[in-house]
Structure formats: C-alpha cells, structure tokens
Coordinates of C-alpha atoms in Angstrom, one line a residue:
X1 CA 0.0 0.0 0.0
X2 CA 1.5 3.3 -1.1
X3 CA 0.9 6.0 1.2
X4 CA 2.0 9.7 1.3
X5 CA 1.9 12.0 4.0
X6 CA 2.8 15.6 4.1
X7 CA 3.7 17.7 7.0
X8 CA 5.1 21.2 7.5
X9 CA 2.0 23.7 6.5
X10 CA 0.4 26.0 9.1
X11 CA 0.1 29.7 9.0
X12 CA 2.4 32.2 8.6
X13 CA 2.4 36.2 7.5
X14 CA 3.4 37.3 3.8
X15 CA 7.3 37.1 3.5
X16 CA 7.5 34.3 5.6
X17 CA 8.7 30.6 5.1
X18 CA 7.5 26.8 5.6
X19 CA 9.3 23.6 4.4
X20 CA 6.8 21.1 2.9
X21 CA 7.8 17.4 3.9
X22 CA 6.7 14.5 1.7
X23 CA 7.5 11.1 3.3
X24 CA 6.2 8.1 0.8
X25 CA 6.1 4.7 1.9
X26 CA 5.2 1.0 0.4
X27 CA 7.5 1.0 -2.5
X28 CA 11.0 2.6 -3.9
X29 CA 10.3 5.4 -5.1
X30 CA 13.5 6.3 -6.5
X31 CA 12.6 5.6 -10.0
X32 CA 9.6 8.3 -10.2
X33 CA 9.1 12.2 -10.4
X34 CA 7.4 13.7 -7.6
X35 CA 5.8 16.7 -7.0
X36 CA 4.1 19.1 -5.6
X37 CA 0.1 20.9 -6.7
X38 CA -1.8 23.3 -4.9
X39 CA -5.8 23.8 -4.8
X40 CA -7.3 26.7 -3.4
X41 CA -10.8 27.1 -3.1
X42 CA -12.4 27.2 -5.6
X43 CA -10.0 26.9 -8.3
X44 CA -8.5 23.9 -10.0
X45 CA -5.4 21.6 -8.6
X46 CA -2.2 23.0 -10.2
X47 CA 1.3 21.8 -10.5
X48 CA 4.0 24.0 -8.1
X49 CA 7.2 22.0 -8.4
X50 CA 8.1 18.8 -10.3
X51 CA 11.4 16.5 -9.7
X52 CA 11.9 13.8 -12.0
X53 CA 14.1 10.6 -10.5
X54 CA 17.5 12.3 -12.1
X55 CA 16.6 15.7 -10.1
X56 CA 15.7 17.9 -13.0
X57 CA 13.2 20.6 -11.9
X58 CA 10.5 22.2 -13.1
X59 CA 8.3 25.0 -11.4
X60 CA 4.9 27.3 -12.1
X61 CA 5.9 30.8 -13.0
X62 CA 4.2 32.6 -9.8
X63 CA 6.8 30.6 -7.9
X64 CA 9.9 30.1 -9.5
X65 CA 13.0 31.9 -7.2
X66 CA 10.9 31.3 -4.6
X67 CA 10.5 27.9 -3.8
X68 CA 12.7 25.0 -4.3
X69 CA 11.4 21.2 -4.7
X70 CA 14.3 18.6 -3.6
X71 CA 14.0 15.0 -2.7
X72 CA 16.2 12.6 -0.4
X73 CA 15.8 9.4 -2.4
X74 CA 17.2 7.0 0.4
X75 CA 14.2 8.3 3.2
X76 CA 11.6 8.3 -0.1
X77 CA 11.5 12.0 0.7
X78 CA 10.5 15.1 -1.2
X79 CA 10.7 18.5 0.4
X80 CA 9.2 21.8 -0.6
X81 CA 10.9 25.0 0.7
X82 CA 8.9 27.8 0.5
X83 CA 10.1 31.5 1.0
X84 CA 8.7 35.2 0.6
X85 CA 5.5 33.3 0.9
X86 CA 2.5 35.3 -0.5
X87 CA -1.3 35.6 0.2
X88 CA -2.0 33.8 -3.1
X89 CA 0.3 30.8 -2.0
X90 CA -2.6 30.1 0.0
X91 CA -4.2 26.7 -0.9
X92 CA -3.7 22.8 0.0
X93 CA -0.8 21.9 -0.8
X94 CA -0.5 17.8 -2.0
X95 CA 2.4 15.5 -2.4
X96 CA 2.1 13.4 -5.7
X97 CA 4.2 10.9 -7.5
X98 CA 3.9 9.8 -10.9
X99 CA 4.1 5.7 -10.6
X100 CA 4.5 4.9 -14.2
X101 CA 5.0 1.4 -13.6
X102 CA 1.6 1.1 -11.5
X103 CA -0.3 3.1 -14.6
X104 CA -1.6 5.9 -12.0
X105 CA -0.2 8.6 -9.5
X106 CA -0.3 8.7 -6.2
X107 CA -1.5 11.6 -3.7
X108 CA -1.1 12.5 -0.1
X109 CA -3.8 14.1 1.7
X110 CA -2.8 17.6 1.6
X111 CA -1.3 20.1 4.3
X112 CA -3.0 23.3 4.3
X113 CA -1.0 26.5 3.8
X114 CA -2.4 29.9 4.7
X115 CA -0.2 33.0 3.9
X116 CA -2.0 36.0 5.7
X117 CA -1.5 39.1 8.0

C-alpha cells in the first residue's frame, strides 16, 4: 500500500517561510518524479514544483526563485521549501508521484497553507 503523508503547513504572515515534507512509503520510489500541486478554493489543482528521479526541476511561473522542490531518495522523501510566501500561495498543498510502472499517480492528503497578515 503506497501512502503519502505531508507535513510542514500552518500559518504564517506574507514574506515568511515553511518547508513542505513528503514522506512516501510502500514501495521505492527512487525511479519516479514527484511533486508538488496546490488547490485553493475554488479553483483547480495546479502543479507547483516537479522532480523527476534524475533531479531535474521544473516549477509554475508565480513561484519560481521562490521555492525550491528537492527530494532525499534514500528516506523516499521530497521537500518543498517555501520562501517570501505570498497571500495567493494560499491553498492545500498535496504531495504526488507519478508511478508509471503502476499506470496511475499517487497523492497525499494535503497540508494546508495559509499566507496571511
């Protein structure tokens, strides 16, 4: 059973910071790209940060030099760090990995992230 769970959201004020954690478990995940999406309320899920299984990285325009996806492949880890967060960052943020080999992806259950003053 593959499982994702993220951790690190909460509330903080504009400019601030949070580190998105990503722990997978119940298979090597090594092989796959990860990522991260966002939903706020209201609008549709969208992709933040993407890291394939050789580390190249891709991110959404309203956050590139502002956050940075990495992943640790030995703890089956992928971490979001987040900085000069803004009001719009705010949404549910959701771990996902793209398990080719299983024909689907895989999602955690979301960590919420409010940016407000």
């Amino acid at each position: 059973q593959v499982q994702l769970v993220e951790s690190g959201g909460g509330l903080v004020q504009p400019g601030g910071s949070l580190r998105l954690s990503c722990a997978a478990s119940g298979g090597i995940f090594s092989r796959y790209a990860m990522g991260w999406y966002r939903q706020a309320p209201g609008k549709q899920r969208e992709l933040v940060a993407r890291i394939t299984s050789g580390g190249s990285t891709n991110y959404a325009d309203s956050v590139k030099g502002r956050f940075t996806i990495s992943r640790v492949n030995a703890k089956n880890t992928v971490y979001l760090q987040m900085n000069r967060l803004k009001p719009e960052d705010t949404a549910v943020y959701y771990c996902n990995i793209e398990a080719v080999s299983a024909g689907r992806d895989y999602w955690g259950q979301g960590t919420q992230v409010t940016v407000s003053s």
